[in-house]
PDB file of C-alpha atoms and ligand atoms in Angstrom:
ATOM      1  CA  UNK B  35     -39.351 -61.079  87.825  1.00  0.00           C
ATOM      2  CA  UNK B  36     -40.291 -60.439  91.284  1.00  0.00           C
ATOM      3  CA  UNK B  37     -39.470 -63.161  93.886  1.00  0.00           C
ATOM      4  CA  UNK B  38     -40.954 -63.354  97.077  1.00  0.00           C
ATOM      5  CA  UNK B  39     -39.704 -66.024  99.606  1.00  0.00           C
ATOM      6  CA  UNK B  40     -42.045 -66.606 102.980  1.00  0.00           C
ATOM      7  CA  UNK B  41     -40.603 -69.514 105.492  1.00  0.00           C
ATOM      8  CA  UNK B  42     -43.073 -72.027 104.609  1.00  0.00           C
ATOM      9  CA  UNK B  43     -45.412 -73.292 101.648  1.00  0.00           C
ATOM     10  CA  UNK B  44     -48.705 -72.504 103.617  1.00  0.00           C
ATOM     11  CA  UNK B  45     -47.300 -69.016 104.241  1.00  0.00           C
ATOM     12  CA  UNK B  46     -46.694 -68.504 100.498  1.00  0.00           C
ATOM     13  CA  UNK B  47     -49.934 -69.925  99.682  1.00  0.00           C
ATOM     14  CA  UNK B  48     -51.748 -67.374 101.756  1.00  0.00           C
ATOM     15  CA  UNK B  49     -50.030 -64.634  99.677  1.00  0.00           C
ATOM     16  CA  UNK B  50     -50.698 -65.611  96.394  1.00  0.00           C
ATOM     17  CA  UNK B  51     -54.262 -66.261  96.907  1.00  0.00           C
ATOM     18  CA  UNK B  52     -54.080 -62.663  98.596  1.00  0.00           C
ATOM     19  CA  UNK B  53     -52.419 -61.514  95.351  1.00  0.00           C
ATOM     20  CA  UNK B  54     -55.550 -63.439  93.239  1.00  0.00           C
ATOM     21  CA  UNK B  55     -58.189 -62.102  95.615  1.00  0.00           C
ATOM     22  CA  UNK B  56     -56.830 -58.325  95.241  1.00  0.00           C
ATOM     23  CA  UNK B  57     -57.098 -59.079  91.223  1.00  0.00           C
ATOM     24  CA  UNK B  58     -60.817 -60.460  91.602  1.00  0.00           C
ATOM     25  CA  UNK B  59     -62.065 -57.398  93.746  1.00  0.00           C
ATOM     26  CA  UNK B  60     -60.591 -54.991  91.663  1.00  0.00           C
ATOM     27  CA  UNK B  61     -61.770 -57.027  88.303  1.00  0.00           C
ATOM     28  CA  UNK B  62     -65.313 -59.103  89.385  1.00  0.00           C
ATOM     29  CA  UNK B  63     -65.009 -60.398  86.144  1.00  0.00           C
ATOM     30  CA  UNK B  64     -61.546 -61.132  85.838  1.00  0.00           C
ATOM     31  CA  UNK B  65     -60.472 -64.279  83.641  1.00  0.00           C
ATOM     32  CA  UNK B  66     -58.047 -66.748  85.882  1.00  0.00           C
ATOM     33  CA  UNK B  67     -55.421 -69.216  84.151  1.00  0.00           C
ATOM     34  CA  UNK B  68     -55.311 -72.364  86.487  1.00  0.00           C
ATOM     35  CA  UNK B  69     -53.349 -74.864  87.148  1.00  0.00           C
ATOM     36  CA  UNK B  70     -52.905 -78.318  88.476  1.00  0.00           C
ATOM     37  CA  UNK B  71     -50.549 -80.381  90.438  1.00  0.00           C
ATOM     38  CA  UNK B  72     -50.166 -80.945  94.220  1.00  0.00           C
ATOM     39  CA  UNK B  73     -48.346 -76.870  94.153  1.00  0.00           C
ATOM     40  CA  UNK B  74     -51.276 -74.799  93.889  1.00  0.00           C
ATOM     41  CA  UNK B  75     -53.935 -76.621  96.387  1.00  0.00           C
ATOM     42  CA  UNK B  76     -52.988 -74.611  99.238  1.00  0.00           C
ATOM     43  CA  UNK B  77     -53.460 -71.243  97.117  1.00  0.00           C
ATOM     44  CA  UNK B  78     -57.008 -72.832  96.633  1.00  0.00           C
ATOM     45  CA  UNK B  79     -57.735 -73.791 100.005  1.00  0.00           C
ATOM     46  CA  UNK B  80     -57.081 -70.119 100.624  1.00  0.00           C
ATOM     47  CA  UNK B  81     -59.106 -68.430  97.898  1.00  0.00           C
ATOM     48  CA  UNK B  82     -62.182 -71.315  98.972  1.00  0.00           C
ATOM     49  CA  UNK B  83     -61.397 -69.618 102.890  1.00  0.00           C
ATOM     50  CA  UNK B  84     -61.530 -66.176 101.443  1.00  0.00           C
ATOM     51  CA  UNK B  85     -64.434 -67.149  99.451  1.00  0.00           C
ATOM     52  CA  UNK B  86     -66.224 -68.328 103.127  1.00  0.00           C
ATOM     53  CA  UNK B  87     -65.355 -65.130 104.502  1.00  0.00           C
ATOM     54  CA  UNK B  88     -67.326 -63.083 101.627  1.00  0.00           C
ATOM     55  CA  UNK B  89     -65.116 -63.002  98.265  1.00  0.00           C
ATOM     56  CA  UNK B  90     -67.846 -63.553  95.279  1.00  0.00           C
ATOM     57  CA  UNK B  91     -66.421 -65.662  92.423  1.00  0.00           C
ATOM     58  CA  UNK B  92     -69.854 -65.245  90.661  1.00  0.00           C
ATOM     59  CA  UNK B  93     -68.660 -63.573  87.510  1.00  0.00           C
ATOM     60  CA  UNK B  94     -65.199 -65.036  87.079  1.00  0.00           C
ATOM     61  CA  UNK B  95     -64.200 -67.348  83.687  1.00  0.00           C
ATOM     62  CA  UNK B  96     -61.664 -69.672  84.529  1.00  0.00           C
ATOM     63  CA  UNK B  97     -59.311 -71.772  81.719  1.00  0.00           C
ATOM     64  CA  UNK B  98     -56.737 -74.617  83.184  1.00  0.00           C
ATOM     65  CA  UNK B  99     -53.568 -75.126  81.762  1.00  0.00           C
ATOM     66  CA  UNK B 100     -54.386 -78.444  80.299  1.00  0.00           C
ATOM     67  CA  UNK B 101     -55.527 -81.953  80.384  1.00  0.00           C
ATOM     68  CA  UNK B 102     -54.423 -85.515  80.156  1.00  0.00           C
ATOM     69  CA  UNK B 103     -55.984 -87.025  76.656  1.00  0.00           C
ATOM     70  CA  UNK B 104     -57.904 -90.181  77.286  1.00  0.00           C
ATOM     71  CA  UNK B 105     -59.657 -89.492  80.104  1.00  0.00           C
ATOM     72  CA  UNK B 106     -62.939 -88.653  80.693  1.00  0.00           C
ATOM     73  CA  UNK B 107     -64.131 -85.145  83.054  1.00  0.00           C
ATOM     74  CA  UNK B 108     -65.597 -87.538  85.992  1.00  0.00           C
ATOM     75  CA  UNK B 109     -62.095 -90.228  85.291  1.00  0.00           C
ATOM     76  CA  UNK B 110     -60.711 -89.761  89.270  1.00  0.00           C
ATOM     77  CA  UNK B 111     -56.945 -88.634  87.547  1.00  0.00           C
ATOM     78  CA  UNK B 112     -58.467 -86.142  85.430  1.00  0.00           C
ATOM     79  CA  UNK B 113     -57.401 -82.785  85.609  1.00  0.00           C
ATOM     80  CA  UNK B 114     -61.289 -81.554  85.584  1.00  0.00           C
ATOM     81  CA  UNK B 115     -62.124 -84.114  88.333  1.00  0.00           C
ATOM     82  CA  UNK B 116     -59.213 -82.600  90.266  1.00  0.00           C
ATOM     83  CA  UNK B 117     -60.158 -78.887  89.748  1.00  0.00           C
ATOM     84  CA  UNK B 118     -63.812 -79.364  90.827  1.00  0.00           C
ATOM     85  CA  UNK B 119     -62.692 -81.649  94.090  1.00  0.00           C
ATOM     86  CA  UNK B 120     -60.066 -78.845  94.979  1.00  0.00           C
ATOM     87  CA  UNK B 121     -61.620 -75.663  93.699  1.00  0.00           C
ATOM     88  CA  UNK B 122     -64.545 -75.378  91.776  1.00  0.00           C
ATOM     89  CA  UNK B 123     -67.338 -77.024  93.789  1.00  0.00           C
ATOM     90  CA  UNK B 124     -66.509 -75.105  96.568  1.00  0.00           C
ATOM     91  CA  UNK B 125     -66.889 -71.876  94.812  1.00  0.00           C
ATOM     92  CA  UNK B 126     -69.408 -69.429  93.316  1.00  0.00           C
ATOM     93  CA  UNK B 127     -68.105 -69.666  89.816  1.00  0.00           C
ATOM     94  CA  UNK B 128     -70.582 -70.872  87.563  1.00  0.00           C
ATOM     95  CA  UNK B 129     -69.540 -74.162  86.069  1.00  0.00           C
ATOM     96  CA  UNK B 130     -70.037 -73.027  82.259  1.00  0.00           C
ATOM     97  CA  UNK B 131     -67.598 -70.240  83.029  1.00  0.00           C
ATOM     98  CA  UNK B 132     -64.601 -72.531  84.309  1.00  0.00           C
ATOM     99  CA  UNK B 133     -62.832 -74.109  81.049  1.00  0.00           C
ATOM    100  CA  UNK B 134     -60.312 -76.968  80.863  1.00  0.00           C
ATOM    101  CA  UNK B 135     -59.051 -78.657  77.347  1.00  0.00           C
ATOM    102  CA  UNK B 136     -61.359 -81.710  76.325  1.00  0.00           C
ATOM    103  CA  UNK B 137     -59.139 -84.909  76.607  1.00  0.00           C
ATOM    104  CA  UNK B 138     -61.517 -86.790  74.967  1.00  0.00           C
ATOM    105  CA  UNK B 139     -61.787 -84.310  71.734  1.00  0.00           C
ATOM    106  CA  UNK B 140     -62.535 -85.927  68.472  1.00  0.00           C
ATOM    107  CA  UNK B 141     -60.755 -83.725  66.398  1.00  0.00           C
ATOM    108  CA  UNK B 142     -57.956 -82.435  68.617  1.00  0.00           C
ATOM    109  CA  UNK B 143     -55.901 -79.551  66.660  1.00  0.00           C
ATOM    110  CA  UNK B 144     -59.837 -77.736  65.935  1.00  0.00           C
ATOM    111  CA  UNK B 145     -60.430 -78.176  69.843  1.00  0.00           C
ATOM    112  CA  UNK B 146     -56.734 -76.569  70.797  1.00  0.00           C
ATOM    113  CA  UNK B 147     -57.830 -73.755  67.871  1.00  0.00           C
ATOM    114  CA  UNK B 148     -60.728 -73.623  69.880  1.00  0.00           C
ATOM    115  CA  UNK B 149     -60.105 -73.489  73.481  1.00  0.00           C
ATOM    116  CA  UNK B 150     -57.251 -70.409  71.852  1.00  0.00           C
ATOM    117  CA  UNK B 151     -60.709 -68.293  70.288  1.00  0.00           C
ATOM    118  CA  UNK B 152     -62.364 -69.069  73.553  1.00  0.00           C
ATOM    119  CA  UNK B 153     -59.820 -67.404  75.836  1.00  0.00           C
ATOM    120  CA  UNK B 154     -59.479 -64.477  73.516  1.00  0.00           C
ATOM    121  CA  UNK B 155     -63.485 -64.243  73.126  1.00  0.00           C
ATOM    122  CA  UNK B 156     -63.421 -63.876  77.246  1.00  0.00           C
ATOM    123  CA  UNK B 157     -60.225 -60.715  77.314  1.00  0.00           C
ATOM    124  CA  UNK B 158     -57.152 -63.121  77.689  1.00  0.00           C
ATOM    125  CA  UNK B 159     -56.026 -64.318  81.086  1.00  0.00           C
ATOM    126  CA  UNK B 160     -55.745 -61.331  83.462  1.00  0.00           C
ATOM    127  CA  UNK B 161     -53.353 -63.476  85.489  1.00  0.00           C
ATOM    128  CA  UNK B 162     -51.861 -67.396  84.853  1.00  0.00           C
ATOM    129  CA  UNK B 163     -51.002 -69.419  88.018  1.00  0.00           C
ATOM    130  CA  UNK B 164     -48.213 -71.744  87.251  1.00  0.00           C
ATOM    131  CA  UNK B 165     -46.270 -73.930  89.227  1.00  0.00           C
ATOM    132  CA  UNK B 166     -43.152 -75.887  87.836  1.00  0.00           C
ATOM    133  CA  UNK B 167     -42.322 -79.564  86.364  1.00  0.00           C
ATOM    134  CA  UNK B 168     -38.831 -80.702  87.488  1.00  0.00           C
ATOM    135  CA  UNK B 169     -37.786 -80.301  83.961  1.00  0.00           C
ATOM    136  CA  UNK B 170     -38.640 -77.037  84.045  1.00  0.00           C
ATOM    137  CA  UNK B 171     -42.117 -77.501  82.236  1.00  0.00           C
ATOM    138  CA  UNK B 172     -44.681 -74.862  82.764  1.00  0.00           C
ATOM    139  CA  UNK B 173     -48.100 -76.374  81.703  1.00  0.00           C
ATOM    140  CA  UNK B 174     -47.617 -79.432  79.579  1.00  0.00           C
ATOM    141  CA  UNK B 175     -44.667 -77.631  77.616  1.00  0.00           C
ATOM    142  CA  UNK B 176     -41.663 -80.173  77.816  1.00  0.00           C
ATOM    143  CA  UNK B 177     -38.407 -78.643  77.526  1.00  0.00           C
ATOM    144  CA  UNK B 178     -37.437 -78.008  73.623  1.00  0.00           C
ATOM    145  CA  UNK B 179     -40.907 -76.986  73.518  1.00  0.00           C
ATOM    146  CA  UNK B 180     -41.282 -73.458  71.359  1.00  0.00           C
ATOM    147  CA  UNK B 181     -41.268 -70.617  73.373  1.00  0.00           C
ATOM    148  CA  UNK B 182     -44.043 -68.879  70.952  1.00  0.00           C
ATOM    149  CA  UNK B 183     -46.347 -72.526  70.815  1.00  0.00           C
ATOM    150  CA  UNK B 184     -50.285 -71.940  71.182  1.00  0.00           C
ATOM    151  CA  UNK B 185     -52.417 -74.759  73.153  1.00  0.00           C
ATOM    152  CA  UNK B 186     -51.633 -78.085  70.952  1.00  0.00           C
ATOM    153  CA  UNK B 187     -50.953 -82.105  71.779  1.00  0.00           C
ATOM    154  CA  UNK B 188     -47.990 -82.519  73.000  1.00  0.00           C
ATOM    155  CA  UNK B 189     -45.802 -86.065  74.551  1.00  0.00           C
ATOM    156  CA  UNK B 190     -45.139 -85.789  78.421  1.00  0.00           C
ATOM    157  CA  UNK B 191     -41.417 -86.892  78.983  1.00  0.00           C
ATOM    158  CA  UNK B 192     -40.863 -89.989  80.878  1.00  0.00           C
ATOM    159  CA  UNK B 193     -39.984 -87.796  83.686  1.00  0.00           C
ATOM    160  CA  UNK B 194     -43.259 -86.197  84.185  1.00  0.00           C
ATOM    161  CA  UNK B 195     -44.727 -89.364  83.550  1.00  0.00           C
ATOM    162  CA  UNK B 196     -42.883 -90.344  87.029  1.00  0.00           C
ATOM    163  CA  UNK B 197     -43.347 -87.354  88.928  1.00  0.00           C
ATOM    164  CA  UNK B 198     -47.190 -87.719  88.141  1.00  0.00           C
ATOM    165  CA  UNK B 199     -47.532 -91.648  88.847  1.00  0.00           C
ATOM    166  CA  UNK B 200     -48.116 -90.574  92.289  1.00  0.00           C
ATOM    167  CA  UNK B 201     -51.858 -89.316  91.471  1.00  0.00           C
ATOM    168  CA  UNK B 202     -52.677 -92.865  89.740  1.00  0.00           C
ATOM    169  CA  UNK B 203     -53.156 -96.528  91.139  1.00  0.00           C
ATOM    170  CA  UNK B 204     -50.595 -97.739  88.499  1.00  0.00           C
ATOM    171  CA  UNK B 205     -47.418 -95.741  87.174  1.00  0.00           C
ATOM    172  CA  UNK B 206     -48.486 -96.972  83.574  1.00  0.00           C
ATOM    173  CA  UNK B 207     -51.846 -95.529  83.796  1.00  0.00           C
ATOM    174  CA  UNK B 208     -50.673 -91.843  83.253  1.00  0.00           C
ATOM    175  CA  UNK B 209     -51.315 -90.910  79.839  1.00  0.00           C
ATOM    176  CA  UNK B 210     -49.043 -90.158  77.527  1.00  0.00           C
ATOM    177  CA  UNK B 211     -50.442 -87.353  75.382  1.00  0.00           C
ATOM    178  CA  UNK B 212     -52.028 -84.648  76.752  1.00  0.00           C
ATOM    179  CA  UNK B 213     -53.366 -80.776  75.375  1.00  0.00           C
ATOM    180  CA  UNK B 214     -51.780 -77.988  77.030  1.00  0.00           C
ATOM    181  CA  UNK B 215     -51.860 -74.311  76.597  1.00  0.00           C
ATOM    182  CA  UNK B 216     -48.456 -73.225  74.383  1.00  0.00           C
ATOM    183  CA  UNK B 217     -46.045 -70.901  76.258  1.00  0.00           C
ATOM    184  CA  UNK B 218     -47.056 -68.326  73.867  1.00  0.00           C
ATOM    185  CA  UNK B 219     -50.651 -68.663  75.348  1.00  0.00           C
ATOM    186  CA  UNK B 220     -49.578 -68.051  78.991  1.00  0.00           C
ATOM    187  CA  UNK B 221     -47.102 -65.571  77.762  1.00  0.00           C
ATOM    188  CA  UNK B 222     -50.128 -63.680  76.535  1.00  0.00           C
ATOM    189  CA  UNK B 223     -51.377 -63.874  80.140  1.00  0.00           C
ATOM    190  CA  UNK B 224     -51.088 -60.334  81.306  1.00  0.00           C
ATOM    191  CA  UNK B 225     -49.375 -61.509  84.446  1.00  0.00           C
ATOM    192  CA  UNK B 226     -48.347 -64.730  86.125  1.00  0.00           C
ATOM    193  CA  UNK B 227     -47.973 -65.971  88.991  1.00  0.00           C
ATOM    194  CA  UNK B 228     -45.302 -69.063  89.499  1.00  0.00           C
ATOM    195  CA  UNK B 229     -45.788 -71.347  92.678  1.00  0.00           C
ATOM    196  CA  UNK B 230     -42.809 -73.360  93.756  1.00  0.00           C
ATOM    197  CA  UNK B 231     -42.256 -75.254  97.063  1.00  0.00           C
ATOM    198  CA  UNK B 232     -39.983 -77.967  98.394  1.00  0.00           C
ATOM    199  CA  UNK B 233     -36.502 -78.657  97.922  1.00  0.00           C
ATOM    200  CA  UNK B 234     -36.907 -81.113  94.772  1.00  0.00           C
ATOM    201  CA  UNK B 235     -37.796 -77.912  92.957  1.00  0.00           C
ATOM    202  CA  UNK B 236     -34.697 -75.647  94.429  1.00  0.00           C
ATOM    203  CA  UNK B 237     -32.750 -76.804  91.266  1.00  0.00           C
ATOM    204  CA  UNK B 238     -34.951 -75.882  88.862  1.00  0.00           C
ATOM    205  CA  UNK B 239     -36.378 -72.447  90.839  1.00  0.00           C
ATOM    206  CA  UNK B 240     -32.520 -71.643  90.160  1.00  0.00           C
ATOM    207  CA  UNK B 241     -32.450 -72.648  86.393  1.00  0.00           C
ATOM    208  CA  UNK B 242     -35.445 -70.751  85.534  1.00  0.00           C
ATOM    209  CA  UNK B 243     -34.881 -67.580  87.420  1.00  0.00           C
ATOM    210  CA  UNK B 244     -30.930 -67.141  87.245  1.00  0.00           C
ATOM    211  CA  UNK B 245     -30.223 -69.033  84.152  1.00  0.00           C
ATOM    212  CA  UNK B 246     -30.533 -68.360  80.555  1.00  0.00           C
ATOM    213  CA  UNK B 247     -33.635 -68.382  78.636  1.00  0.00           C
ATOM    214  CA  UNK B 248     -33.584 -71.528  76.698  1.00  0.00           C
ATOM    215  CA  UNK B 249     -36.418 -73.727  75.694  1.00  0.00           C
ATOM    216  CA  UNK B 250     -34.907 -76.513  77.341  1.00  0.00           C
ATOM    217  CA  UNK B 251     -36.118 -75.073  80.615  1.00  0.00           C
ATOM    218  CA  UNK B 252     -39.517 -73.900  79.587  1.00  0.00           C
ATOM    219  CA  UNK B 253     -39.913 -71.657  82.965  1.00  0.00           C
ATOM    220  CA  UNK B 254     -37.474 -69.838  82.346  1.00  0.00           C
ATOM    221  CA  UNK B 255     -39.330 -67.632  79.658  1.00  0.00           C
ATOM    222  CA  UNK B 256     -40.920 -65.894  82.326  1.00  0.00           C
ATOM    223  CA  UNK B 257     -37.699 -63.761  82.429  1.00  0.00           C
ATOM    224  CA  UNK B 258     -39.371 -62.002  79.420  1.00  0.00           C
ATOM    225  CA  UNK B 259     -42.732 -61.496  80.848  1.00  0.00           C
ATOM    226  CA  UNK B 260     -43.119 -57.969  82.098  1.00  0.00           C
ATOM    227  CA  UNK B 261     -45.351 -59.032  85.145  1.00  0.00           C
ATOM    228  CA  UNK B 262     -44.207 -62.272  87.215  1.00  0.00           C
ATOM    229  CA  UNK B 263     -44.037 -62.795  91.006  1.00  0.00           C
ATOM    230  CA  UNK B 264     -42.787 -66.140  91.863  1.00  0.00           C
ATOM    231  CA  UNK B 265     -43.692 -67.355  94.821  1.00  0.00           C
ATOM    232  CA  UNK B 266     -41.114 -69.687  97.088  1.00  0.00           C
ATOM    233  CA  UNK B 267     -40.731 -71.191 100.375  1.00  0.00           C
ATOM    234  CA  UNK B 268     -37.375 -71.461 101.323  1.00  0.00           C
ATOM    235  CA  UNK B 269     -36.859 -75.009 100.401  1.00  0.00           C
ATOM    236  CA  UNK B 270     -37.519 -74.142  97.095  1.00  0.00           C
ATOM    237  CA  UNK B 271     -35.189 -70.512  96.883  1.00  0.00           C
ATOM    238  CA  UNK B 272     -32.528 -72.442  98.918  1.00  0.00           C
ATOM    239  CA  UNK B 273     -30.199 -72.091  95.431  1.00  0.00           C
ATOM    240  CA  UNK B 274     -30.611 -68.834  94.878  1.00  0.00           C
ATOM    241  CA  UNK B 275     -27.405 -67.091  94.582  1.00  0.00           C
ATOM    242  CA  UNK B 276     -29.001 -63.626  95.069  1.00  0.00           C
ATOM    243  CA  UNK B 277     -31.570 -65.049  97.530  1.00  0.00           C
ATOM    244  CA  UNK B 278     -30.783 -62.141  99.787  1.00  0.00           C
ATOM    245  CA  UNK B 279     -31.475 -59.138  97.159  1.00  0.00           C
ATOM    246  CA  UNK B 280     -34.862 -60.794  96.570  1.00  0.00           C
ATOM    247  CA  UNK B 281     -35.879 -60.650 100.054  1.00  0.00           C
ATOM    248  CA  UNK B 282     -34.344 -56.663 100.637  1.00  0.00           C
ATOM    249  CA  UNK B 283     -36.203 -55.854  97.521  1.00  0.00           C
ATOM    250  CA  UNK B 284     -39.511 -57.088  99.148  1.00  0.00           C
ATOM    251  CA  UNK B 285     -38.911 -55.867 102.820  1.00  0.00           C
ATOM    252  CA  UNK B 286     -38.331 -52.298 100.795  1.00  0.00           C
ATOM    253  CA  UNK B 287     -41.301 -52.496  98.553  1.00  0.00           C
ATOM    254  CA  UNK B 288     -43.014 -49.088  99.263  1.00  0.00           C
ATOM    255  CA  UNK B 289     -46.349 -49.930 100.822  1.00  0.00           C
ATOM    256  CA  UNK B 290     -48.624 -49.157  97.948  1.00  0.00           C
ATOM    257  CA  UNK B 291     -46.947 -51.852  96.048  1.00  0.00           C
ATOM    258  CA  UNK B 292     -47.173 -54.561  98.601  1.00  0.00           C
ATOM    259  CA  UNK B 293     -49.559 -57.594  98.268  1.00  0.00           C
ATOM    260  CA  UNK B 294     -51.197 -56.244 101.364  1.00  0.00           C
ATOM    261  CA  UNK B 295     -51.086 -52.666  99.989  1.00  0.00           C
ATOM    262  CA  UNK B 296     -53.405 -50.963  97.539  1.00  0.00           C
ATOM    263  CA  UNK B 297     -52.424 -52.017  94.076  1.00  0.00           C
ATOM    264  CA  UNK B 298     -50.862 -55.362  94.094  1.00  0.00           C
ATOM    265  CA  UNK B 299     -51.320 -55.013  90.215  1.00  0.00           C
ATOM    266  CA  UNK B 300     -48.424 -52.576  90.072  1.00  0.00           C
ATOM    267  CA  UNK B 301     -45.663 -54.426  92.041  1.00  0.00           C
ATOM    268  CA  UNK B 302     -42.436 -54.112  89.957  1.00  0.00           C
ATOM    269  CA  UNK B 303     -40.698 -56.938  88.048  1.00  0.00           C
TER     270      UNK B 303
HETATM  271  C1  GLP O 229     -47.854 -81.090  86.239  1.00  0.00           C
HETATM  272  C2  GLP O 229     -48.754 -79.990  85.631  1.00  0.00           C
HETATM  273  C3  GLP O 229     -48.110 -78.639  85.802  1.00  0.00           C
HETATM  274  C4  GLP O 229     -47.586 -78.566  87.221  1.00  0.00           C
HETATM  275  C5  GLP O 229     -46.372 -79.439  87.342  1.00  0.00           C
HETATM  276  C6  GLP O 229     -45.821 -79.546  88.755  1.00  0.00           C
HETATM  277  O1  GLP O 229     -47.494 -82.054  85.367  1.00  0.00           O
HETATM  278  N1  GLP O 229     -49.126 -80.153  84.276  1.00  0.00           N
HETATM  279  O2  GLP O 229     -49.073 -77.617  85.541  1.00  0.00           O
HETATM  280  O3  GLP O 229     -47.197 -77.252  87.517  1.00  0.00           O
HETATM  281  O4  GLP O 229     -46.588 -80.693  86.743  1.00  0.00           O
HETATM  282  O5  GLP O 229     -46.561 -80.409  89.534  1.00  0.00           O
HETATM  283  P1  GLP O 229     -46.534 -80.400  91.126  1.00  0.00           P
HETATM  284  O6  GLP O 229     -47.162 -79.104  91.528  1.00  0.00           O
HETATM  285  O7  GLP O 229     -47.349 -81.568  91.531  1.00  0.00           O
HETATM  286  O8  GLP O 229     -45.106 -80.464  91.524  1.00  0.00           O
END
């Protein structure tokens, strides 16, 4: 796991997007793994600025994490409402080619089999932004959730349920089921990308990247993906008891494996 601290959010932002925009020049076609929540709109107020400045999205697929069930595409809390507001209507990506899971799907275990066959028909994710629940959840996936589960239904906890009121009129209006990719899915993601920022997330930044591996803190998986950079401001790494090996590992990346260097694609983890 590669962690990379920068002083603030915006700053961290700017790098990850720089990290995404290496991918898309090098790949035109490249398939993206998105995600929602308020961590990753910076990242795409950065990617829409890099877009302004020339970046073409025209041949990308994208495929969010997941989606509340019960409400519509146009519902205002919907996770498809929120990605075209943030991202996709200020981008070149044709809308057929940007994906989320149907909340509103009839028959909900063929549409999870589904949106599985459609990733795989596009190459698999060349690179999954996540950002973190407090309980650790990456995607939907609740703690206790398996570590090899494929996009399904699954029951927020009562403490995502919170956390998310804020995006609703009424705490009771979040929904309590919702599809999400599995952890297996993103773990097929050939790398990943993990946003975290503030100090309400400096607990579980800690759990997932110096604790054990243990489906009760679904992040920390990522300890057996090959290919993660995590992404912190220093709220968020405040916890970190090796904090300061982190940031001498990135100040001594050779150059050619820096973000700003040629192959981001090849920066250790
Ligand atoms: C939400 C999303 C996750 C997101 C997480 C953190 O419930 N399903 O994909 O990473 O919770 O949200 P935030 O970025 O708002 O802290």
């Amino acid at each position: 796991m590669e962690i990379i601290t920068s002083p603030t959010a915006k700053e961290a932002s700017r790098l990850a997007a720089r990290y995404v925009a290496r991918l898309v020049q090098q790949k035109p076609h490249a398939v993206l793994g998105l995600a929602t929540g308020g961590t990753p709109v910076m990242l795409y107020q950065e990617l829409i600025t890099l877009h302004q400045e020339g970046l073409d999205f025209s041949q990308v697929t994208t495929f969010n994490l997941d989606e509340y069930i019960g409400l519509a595409p146009d519902h205002p809390c919907s996770y498809r409402r929120f990605m075209n507001e943030n991202l996709f209507d200020h981008l070149n990506i044709p809308a057929e080619c940007t994906h989320l899971p149907d909340g509103l799907a009839n028959d909900v275990e063929a549409h999870c089999q589904e949106y599985e066959d459609a990733i795989a028909a596009a190459g698999g994710l060349d690179v999954q932004i996540l950002g973190v629940g407090t309980d650790g959840h990456i995607g939907f996936n609740e703690p206790t959730s398996s570590l090899a589960s494929r996009t399904r239904i699954k029951t927020l906890t009562e403490q995502t349920r919170t956390d998310n009121a804020r995006f609703f009129e009424h705490p009771e209006q979040v929904p309590i089921h919702c599809v999400t990719m599995g952890i297996g899915t993103i773990m097929d993601s050939r790398r990943i990308i993990m946003l975290a920022f503030g100090k309400q997330k400096a607990e579980i930044v800690k759990a997932f990247v110096e604790g054990p591996v243990t489906a009760m803190v679904p992040a920390s998986v990522l300890q057996m993906h090959p290919h993660v950079t995590v992404f912190l401001d220093d709220a968020a790494a405040s916890l970190l008891s090796k904090r300061d090996y982190y940031d001498w590992v990135y100040r001594n990346k050779p150059q050619w494996q820096t973000i700003e260097g040629k192959s981001a694609s090849t920066a250790s983890s």
